PDB file of C-alpha atoms in Angstrom:
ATOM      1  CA  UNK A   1       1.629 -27.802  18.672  1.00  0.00           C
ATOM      2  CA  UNK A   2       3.754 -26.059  21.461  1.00  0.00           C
ATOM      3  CA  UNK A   3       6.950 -26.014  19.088  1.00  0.00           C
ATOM      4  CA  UNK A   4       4.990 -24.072  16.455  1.00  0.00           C
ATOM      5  CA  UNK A   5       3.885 -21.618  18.542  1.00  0.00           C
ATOM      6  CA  UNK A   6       6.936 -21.055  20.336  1.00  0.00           C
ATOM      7  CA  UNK A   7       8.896 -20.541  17.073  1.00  0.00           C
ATOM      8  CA  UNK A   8       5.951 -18.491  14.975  1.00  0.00           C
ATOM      9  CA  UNK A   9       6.152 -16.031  18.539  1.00  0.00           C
ATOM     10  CA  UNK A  10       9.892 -15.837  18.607  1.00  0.00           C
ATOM     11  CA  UNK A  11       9.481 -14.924  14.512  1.00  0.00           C
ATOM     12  CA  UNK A  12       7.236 -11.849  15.479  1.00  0.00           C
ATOM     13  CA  UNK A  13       9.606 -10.664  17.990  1.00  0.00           C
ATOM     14  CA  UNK A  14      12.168 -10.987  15.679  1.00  0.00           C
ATOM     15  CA  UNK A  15      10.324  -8.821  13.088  1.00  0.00           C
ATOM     16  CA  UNK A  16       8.545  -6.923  15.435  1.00  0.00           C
ATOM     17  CA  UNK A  17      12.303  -5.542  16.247  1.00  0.00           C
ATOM     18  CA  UNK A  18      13.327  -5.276  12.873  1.00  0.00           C
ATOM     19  CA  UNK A  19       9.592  -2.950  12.662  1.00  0.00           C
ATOM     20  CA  UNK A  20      10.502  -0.843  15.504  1.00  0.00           C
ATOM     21  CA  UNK A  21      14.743  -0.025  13.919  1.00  0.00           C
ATOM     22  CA  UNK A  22      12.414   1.228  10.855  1.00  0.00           C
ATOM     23  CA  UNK A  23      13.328  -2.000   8.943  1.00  0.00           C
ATOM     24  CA  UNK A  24      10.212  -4.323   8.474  1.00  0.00           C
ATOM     25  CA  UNK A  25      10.660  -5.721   5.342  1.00  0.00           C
ATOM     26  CA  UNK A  26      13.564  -4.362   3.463  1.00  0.00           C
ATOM     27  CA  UNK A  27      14.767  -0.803   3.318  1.00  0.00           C
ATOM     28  CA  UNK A  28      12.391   1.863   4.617  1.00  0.00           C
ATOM     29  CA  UNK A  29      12.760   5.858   4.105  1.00  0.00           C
ATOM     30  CA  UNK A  30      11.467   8.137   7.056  1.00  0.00           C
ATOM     31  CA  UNK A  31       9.841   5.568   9.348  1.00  0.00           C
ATOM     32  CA  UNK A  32       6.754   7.165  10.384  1.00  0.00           C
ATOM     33  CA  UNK A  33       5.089   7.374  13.990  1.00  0.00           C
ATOM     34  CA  UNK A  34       1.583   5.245  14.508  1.00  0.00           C
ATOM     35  CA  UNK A  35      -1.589   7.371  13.720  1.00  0.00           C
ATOM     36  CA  UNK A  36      -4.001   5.079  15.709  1.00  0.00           C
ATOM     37  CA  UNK A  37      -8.003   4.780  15.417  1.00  0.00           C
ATOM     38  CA  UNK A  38     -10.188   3.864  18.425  1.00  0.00           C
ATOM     39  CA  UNK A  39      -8.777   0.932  20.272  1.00  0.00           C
ATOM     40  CA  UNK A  40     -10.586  -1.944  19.535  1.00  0.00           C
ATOM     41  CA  UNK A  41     -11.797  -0.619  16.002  1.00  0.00           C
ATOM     42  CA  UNK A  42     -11.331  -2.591  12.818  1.00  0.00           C
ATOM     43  CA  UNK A  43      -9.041  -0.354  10.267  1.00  0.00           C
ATOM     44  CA  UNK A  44     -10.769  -0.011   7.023  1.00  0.00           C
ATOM     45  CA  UNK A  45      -8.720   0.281   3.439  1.00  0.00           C
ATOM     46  CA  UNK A  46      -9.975   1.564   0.076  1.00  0.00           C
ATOM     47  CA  UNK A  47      -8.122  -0.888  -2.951  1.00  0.00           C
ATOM     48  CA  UNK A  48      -9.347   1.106  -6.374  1.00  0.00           C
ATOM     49  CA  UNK A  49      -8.749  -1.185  -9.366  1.00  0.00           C
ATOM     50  CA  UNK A  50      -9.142  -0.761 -13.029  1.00  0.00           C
ATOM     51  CA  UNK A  51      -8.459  -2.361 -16.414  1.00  0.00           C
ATOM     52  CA  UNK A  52      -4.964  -3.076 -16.217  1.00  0.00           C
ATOM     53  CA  UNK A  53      -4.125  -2.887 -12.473  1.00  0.00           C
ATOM     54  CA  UNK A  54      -1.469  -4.666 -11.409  1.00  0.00           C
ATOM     55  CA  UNK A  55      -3.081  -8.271 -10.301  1.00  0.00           C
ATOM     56  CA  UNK A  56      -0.454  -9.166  -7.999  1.00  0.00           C
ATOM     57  CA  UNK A  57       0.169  -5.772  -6.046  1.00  0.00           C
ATOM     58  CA  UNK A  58      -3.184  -5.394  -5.573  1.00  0.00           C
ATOM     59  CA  UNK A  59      -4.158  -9.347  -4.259  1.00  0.00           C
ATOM     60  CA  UNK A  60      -1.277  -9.182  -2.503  1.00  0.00           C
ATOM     61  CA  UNK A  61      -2.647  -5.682  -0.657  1.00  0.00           C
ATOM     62  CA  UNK A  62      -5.883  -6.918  -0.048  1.00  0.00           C
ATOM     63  CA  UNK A  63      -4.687 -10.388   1.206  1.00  0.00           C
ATOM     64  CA  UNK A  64      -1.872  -8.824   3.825  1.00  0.00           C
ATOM     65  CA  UNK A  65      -4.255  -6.333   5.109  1.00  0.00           C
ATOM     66  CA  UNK A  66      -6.992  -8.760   5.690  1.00  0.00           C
ATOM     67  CA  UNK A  67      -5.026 -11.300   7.488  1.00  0.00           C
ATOM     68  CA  UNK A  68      -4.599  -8.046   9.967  1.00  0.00           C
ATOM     69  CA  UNK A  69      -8.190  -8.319  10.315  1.00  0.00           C
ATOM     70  CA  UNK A  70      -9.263  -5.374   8.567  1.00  0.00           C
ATOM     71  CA  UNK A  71     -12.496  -4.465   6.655  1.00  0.00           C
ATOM     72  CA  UNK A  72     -11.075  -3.947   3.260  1.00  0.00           C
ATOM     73  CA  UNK A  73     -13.330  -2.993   0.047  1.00  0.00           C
ATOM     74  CA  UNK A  74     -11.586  -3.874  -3.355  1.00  0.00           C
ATOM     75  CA  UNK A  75     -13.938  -1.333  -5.458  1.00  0.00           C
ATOM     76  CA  UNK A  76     -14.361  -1.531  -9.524  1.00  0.00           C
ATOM     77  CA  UNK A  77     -12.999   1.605 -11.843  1.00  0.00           C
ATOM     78  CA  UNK A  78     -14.805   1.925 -15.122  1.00  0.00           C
ATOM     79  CA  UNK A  79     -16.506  -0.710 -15.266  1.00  0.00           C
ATOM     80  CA  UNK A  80     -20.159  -2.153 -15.075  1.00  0.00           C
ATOM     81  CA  UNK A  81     -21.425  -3.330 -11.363  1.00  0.00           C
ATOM     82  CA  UNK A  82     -20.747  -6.914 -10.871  1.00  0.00           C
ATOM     83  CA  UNK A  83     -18.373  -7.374 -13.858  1.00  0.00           C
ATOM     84  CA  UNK A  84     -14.973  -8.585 -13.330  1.00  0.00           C
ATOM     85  CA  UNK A  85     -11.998  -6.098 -13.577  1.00  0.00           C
ATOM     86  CA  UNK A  86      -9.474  -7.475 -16.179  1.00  0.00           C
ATOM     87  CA  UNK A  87      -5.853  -6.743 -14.813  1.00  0.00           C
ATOM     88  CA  UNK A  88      -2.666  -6.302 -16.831  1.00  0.00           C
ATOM     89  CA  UNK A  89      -1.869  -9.872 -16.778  1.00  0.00           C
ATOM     90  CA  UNK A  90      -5.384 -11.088 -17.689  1.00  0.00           C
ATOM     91  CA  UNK A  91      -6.555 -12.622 -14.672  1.00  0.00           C
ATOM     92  CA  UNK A  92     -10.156 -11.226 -13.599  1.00  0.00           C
ATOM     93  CA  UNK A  93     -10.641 -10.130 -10.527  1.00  0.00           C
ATOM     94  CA  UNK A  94     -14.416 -10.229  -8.524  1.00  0.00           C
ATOM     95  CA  UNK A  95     -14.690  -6.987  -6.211  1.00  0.00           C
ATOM     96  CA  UNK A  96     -16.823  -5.747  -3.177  1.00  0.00           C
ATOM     97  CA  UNK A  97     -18.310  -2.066  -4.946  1.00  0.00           C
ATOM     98  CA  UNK A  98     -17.656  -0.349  -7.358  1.00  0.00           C
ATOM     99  CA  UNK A  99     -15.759   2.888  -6.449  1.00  0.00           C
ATOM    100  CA  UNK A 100     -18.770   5.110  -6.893  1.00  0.00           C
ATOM    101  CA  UNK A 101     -20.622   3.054  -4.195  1.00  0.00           C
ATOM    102  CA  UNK A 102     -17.879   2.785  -1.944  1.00  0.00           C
ATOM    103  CA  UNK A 103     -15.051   5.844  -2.394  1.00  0.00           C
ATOM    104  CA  UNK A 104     -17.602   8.269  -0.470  1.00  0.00           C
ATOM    105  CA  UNK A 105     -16.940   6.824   2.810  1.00  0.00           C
ATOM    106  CA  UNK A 106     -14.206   7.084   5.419  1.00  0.00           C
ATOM    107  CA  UNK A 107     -11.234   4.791   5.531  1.00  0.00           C
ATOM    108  CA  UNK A 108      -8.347   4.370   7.488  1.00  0.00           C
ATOM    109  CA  UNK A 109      -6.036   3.926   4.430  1.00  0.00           C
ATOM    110  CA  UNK A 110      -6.529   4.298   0.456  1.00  0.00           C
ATOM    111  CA  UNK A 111      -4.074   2.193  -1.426  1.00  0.00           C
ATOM    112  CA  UNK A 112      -3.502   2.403  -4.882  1.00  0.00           C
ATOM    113  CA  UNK A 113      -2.093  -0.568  -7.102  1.00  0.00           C
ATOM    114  CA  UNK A 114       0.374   0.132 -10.139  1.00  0.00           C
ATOM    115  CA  UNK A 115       0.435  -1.618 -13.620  1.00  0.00           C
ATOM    116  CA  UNK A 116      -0.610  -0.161 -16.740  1.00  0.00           C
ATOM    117  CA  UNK A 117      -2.924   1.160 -18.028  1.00  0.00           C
ATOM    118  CA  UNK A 118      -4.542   0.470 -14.258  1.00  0.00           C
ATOM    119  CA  UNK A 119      -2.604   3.353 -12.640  1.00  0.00           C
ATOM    120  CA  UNK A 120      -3.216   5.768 -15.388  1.00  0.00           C
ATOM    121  CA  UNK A 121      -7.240   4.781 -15.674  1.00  0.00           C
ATOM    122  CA  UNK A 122      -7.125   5.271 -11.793  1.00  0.00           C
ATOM    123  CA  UNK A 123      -5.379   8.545 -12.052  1.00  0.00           C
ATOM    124  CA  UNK A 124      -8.074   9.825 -14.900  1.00  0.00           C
ATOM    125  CA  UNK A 125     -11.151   8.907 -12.566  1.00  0.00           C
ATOM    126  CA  UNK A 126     -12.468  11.412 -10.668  1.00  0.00           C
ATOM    127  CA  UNK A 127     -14.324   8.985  -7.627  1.00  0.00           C
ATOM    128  CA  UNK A 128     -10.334   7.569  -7.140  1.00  0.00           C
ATOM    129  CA  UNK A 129      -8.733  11.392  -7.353  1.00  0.00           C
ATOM    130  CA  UNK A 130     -11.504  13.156  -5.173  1.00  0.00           C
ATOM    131  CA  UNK A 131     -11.347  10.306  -2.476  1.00  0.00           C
ATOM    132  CA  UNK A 132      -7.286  10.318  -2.305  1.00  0.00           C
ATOM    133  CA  UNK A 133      -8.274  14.306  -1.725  1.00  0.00           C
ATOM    134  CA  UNK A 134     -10.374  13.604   1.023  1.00  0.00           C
ATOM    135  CA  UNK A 135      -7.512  11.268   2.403  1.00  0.00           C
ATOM    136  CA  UNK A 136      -5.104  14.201   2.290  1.00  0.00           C
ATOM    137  CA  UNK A 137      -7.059  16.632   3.290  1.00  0.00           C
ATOM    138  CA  UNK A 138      -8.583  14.802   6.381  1.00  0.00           C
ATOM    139  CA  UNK A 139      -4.613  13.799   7.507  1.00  0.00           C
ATOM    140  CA  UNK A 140      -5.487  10.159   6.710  1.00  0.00           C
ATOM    141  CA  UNK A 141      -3.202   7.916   5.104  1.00  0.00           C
ATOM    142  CA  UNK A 142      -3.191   6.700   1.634  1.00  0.00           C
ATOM    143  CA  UNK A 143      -0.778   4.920  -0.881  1.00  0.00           C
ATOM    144  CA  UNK A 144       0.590   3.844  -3.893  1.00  0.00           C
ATOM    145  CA  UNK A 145       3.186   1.404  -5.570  1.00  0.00           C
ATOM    146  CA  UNK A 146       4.490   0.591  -8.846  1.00  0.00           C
ATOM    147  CA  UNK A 147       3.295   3.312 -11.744  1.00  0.00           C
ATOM    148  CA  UNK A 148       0.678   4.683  -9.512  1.00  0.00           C
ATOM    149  CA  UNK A 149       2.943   7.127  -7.374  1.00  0.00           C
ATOM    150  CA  UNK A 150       4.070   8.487 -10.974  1.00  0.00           C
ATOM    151  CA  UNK A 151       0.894   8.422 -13.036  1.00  0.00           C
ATOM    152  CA  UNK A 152      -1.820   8.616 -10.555  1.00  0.00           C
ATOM    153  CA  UNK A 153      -0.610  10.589  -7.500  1.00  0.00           C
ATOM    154  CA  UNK A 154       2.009  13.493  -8.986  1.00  0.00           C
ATOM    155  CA  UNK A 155      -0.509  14.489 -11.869  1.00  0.00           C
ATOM    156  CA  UNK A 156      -3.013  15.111  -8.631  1.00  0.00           C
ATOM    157  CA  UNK A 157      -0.826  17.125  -6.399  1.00  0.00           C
ATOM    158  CA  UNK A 158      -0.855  13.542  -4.256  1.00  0.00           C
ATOM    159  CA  UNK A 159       2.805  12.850  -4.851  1.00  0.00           C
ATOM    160  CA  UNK A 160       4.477  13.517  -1.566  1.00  0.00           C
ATOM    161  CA  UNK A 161       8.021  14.942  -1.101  1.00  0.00           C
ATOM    162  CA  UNK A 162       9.729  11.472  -0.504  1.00  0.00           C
ATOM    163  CA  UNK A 163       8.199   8.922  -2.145  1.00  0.00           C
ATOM    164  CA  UNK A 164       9.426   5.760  -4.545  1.00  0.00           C
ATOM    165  CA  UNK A 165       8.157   4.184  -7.599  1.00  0.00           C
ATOM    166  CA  UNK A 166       8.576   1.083 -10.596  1.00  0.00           C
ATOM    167  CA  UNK A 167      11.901   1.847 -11.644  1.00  0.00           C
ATOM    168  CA  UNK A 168      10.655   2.291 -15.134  1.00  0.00           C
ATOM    169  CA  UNK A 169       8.545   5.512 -13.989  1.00  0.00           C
ATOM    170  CA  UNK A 170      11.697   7.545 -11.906  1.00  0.00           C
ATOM    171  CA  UNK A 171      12.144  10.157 -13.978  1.00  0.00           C
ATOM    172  CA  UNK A 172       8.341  11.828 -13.319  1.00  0.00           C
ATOM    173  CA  UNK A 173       9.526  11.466  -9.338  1.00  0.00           C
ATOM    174  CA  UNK A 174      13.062  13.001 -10.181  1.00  0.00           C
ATOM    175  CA  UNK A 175      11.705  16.080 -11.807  1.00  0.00           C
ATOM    176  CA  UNK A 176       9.663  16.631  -8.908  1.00  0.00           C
ATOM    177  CA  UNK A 177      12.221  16.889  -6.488  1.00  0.00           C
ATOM    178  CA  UNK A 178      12.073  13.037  -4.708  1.00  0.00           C
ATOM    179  CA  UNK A 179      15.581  12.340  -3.743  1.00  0.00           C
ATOM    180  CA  UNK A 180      17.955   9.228  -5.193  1.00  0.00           C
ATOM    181  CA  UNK A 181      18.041   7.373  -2.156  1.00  0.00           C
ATOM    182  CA  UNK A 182      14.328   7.694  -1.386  1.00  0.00           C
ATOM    183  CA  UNK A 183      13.335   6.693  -5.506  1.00  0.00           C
ATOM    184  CA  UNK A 184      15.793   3.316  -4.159  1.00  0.00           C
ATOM    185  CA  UNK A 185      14.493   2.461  -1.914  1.00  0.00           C
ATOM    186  CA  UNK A 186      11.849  -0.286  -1.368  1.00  0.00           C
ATOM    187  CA  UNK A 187       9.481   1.444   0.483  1.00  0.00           C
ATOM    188  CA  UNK A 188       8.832   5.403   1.547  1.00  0.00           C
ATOM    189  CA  UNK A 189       6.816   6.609   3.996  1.00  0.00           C
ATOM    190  CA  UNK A 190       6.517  10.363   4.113  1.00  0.00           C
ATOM    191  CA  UNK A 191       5.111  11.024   7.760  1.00  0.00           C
ATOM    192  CA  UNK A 192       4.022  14.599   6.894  1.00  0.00           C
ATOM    193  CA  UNK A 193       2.331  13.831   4.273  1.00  0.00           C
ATOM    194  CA  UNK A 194       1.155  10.595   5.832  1.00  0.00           C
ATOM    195  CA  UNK A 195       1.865   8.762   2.674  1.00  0.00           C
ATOM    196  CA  UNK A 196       3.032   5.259   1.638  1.00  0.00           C
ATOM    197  CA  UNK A 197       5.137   4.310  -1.746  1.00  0.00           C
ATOM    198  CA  UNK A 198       6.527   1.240  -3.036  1.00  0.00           C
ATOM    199  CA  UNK A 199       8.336  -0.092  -6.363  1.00  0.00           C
ATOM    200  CA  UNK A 200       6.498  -2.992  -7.442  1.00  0.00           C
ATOM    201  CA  UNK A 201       5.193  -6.657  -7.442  1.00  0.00           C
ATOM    202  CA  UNK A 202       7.951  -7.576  -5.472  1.00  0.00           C
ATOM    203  CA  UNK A 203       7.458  -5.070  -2.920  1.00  0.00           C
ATOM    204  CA  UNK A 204       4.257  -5.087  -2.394  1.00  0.00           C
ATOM    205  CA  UNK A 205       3.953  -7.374   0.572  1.00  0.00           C
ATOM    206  CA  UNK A 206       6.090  -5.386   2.378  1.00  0.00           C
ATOM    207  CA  UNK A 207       3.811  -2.493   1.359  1.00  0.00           C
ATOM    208  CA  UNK A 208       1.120  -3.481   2.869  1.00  0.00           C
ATOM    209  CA  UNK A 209       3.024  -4.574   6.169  1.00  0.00           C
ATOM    210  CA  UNK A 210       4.198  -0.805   6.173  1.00  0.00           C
ATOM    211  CA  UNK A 211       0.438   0.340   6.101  1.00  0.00           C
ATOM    212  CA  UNK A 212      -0.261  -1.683   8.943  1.00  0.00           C
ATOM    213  CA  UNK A 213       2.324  -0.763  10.944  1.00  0.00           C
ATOM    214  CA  UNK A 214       1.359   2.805  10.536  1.00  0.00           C
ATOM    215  CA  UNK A 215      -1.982   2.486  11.547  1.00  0.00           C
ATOM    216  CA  UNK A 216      -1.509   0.020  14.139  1.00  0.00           C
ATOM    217  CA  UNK A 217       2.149   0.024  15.321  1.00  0.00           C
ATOM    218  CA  UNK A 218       4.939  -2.959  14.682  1.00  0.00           C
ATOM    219  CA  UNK A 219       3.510  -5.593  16.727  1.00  0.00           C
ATOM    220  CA  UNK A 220       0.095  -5.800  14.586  1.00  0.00           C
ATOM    221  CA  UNK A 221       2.297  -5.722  11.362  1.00  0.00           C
ATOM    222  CA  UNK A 222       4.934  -8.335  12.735  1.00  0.00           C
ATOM    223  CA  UNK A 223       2.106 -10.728  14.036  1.00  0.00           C
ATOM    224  CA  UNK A 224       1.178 -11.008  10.219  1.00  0.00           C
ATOM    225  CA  UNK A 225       4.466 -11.409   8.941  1.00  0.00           C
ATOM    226  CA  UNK A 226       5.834 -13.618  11.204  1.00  0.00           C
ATOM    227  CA  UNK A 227       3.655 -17.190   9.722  1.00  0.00           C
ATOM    228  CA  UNK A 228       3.948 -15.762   6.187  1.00  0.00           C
ATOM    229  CA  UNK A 229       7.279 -17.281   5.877  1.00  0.00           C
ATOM    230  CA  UNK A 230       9.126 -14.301   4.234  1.00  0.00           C
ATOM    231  CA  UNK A 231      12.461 -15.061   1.845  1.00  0.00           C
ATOM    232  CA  UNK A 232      15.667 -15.575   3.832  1.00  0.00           C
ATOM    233  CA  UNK A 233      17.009 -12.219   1.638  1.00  0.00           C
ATOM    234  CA  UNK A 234      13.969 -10.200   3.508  1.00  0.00           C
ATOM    235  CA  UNK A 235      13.899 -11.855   6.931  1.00  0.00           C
ATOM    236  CA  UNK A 236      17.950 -11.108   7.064  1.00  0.00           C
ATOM    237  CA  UNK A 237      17.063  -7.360   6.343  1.00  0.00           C
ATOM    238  CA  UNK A 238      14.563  -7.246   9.730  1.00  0.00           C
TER     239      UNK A 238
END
């Protein structure tokens, strides 16, 4: 009733605060300003997954950003139209495309799951590396969490200058130059690059959170967050 309401809109504001101090959901790196579309257009997301993608970071993505109200395509990577894409914990996952059907168009962000061998088949297929391209090239954003950042984006020329990843993958980001504290931290967001990175399962609802924010500002990103009921450890960060 009334009491709910009251206390899931003083929960946004609360978040929505911790958005705008560059803290949504744990500890951010280079908060970045909002690139918005047309007001009153639905932001659209490209969620590539392949044999051995990370089940959770990528449900997870898709979920988040679709509470937000956004058209999001989960799109198939080597293999057959309307087959199910075995993840790296063996649950199948049903998608909208596959990625040769759908990574030709325009999206407001490209996200790119971790796990292995999912990051790596996404890094070796040229639909997923030509469309991150496009992403780059056009000053869209994209991003990645988990492996991906390591295995899909630096082999490409995609990895930006601060970025994170899985902690078991730091080395590749060390040797190119990332710094310590950005490789710590939960999530990156290189505003130059227009780029968003993230370590893993556990971060990857506050991943998705970031991309909304930078698409549509801190109030559309706290408005999600604030019925999801977030753990005391991340709602003490905000």
């Amino acid at each position: 009733g009334r009491a709910m309401a009251a206390a899931l809109m003083g929960l946004a504001v609360a978040v929505a605060s911790g958005l705008q101090t560059g803290h949504p959901v744990g500890r951010t790196v280079r908060r970045a300003p909002v690139v918005s579309g047309c007001a009153g257009a639905v932001p659209t997301a490209l969620i590539p997954i392949a044999q051995g993608s990370e089940e959770l970071e990528a449900t997870a993505i898709v979920n988040v950003l679709r509470r937000a109200g956004w058209a999001v395509t989960l799109a198939s990577v080597g293999v057959p139209e309307h087959a199910p894409v075995e993840c790296a914990r063996g649950q199948r996952l049903l998608v909208d495309a596959t990625i040769e059907a759908a990574g030709a168009r325009n999206y407001d962000v490209i996200a790119i799951p971790g796990g292995m061998p999912g990051a790596a088949n996404l890094g070796a297929s040229g639909a997923v590396i030509s469309a991150l391209r496009r992403q780059r090239e056009a000053g869209a954003w994209y991003g990645a969490i988990c492996a991906a950042p390591a295995v899909c984006l630096q082999p490409a020329g995609l990895l930006p200058p601060h970025a994170t990843c899985h902690p078991g993958f730091t080395q590749t980001l060390s040797d190119a130059g990332c710094t310590e504290a950005d490789i710590a931290a939960r999530v990156v967001v290189d505003d130059e690059w227009r780029c968003v990175t993230s370590r893993g399962p556990g971060t990857a609802i506050e991943f998705a959170l970031k991309l909304i924010e930078v698409v549509q500002g801190p109030d559309a990103a706290a408005a999600v967050a604030a019925p999801m009921v977030l753990p005391p450890r991340t709602v003490a960060l905000l």
